[in-house]
XYZ file of C-alpha atoms in Angstrom:
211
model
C 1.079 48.534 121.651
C 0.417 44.581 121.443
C -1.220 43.136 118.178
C -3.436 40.184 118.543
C -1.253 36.732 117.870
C -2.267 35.630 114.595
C -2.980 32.014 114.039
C -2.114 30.561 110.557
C -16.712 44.129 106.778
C -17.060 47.031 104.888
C -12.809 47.187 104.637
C -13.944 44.518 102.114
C -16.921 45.552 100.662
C -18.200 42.172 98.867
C -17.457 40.308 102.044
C -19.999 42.774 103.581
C -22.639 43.148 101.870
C -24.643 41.038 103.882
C -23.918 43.068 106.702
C -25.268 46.395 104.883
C -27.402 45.024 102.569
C -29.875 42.977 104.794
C -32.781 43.795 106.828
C -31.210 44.684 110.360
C -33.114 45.224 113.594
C -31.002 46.899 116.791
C -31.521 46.663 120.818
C -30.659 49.534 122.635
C -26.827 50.773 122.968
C -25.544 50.315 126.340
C -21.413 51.630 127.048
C -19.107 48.983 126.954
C -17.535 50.014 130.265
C -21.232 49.237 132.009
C -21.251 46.161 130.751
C -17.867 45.157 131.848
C -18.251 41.898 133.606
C -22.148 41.492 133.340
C -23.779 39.975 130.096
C -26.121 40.992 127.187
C -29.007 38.738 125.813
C -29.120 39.230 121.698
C -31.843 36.663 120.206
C -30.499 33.487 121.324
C -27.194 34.791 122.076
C -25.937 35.358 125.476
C -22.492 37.685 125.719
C -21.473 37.445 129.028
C -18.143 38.876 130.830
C -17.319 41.241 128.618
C -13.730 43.056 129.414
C -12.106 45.818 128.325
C -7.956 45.020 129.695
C -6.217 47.313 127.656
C -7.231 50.720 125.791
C -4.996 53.837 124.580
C -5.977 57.092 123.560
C -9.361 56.321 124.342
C -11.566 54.153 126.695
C -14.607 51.920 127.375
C -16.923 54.696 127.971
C -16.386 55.848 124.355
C -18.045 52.793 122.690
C -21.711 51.871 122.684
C -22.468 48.230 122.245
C -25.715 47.564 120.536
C -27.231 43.597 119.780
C -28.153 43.363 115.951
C -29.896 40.624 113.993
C -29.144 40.656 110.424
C -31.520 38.559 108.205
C -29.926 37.448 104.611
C -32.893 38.318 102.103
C -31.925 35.926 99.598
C -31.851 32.925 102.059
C -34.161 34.139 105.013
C -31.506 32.779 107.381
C -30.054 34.886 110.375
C -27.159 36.168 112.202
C -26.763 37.538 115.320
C -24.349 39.829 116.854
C -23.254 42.931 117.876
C -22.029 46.229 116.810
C -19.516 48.701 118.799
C -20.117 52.342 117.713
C -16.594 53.648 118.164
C -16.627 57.715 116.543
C -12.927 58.132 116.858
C -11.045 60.034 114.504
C -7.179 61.370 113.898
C -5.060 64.095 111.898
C -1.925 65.038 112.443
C -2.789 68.267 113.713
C -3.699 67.479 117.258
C -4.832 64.446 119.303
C -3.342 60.936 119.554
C -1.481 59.467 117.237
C -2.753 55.839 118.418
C -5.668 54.296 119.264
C -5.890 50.864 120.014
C -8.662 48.957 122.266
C -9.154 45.472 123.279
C -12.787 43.991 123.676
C -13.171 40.275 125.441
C -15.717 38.416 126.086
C -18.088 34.981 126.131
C -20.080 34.244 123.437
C -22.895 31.276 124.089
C -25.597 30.072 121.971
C -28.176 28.954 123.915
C -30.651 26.745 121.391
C -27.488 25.130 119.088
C -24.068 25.299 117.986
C -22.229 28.832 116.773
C -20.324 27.376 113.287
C -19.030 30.990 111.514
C -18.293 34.420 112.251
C -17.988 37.424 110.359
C -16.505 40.876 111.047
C -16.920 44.465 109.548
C -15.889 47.812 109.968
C -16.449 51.183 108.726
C -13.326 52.924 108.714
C -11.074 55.546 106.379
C -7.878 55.979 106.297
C -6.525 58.609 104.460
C -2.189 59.036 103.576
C -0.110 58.235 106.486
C -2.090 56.240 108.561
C -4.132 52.540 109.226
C -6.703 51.269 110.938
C -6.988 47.834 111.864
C -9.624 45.107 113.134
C -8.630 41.609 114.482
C -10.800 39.013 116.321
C -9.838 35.432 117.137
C -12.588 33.255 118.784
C -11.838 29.822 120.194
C -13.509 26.686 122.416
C -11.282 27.085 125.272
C -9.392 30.205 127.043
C -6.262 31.308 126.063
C -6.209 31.859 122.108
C -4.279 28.755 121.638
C -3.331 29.176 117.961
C -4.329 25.558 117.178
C -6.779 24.466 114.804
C -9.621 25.493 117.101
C -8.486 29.105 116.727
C -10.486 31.123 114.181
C -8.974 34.643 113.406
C -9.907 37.396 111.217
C -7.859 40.546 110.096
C -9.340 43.290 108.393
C -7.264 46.844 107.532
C -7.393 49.555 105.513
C -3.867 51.632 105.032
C -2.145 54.132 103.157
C 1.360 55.280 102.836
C 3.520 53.106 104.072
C 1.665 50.613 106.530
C 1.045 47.554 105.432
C -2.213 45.933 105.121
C -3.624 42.230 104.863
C -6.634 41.700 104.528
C -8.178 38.084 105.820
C -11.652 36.558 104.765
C -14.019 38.732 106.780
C -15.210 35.636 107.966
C -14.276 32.414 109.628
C -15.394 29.002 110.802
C -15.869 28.501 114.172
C -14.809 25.039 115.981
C -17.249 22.323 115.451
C -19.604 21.262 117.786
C -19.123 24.302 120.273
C -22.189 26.866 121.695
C -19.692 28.640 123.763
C -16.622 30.646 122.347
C -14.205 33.161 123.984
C -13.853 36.203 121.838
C -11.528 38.778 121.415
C -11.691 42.356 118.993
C -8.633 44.206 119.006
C -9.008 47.527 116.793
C -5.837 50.080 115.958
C -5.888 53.646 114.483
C -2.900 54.726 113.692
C -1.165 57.595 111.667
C 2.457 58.784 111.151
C 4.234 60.330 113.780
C 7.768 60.346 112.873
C 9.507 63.833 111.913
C 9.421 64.930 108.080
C 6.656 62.679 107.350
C 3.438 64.027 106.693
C 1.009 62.619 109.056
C -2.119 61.274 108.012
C -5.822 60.804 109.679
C -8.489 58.411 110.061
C -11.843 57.488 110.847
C -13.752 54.879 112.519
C -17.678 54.924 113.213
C -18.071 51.065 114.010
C -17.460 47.909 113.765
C -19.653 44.963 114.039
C -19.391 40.383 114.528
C -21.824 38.718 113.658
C -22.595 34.928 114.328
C -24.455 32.046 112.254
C -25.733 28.422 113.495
């Protein structure tokens, strides 16, 4: 298993509100694994070379990607983005006791500049067990954890794994259209012997970007 280097929504449910709150219209939910390497047009958004390097106990063909446009009531302004419906689930009575999948790809705004980015999930986890969602989004290739890296961590854990929680949303470089993006997402529980295991859930989890 290989976290996401760090760089120094619903997990965090007033960072999210905007997410679930907020008129939302959805395009049609294509499978990440068909869209591996070809591009998706959301608004003024264009995702392009989407990847999918490194999955366990599941795989790109278990996640729909869908475009969403979230409009802020209050304010009238929008954000763009997308949402991966991911249905997983665990218990310690059967399946894996690991999930993790990586999701890459190029972000470009075609009319202006991207300047934040937000993330949310909806996720349980219930005794034993964690779930996890990291993204990092910078200028350039390569994640260089410089000030041009933003990163995001959101978790929810019980038992024993421990859980810190980032702003659910970030800054992106100034002056930039184009960003490379990656989502990493774990579900874990306990597998070790004389433990009681524990389960999770995860439905989706969405980014969203802002001008």
């Amino acid at each position: 298993m290989t976290r996401i280097a760090q760089s120094k929504f619903f997990a965090v449910l007033a960072a999210a509100a905007l997410f679930w709150a907020a008129a939302m219209s959805q395009a049609q939910a294509t499978t990440l694994d068909k869209l591996i390497g070809k591009s998706l047009t959301v608004g003024n958004l264009v995702f392009s070379n989407f990847a999918a390097p490194s999955f366990v106990g599941a795989g790109p063909s278990n996640i729909d990607v869908q475009g969403i446009v979230v409009t802020d009531p209050d304010t009238g302004k929008q954000q763009t983005g997308l949402r991966f419906v991911a249905p997983f689930s665990q218990s310690p009575n059967g399946g894996p006791h690991e999930i993790v999948l990586n999701v890459l790809y190029v972000v470009t705004d075609t009319s202006g500049q991207l300047n934040t980015i937000a993330q949310a999930m909806n996720a349980t986890a219930v005794g034993q067990a964690a779930v996890y969602y990291f993204t990092q989004a910078s200028p350039a290739p390569g994640f260089i954890a410089d000030a041009a890296l933003a990163f995001m961590d959101t978790c929810i854990a019980g038992g024993a794994f421990a859980c810190v929680n980032t702003p659910a949303s970030a800054a992106l470089y100034a002056g930039n259209s184009t960003f490379y993006v990656e989502h990493q997402v774990q579900l874990l529980i306990s597998n070790r012997k004389g433990v009681t295991g524990g389960a999770t859930t995860l439905q989706e989890f969405d980014v969203l970007y802002g001008e």
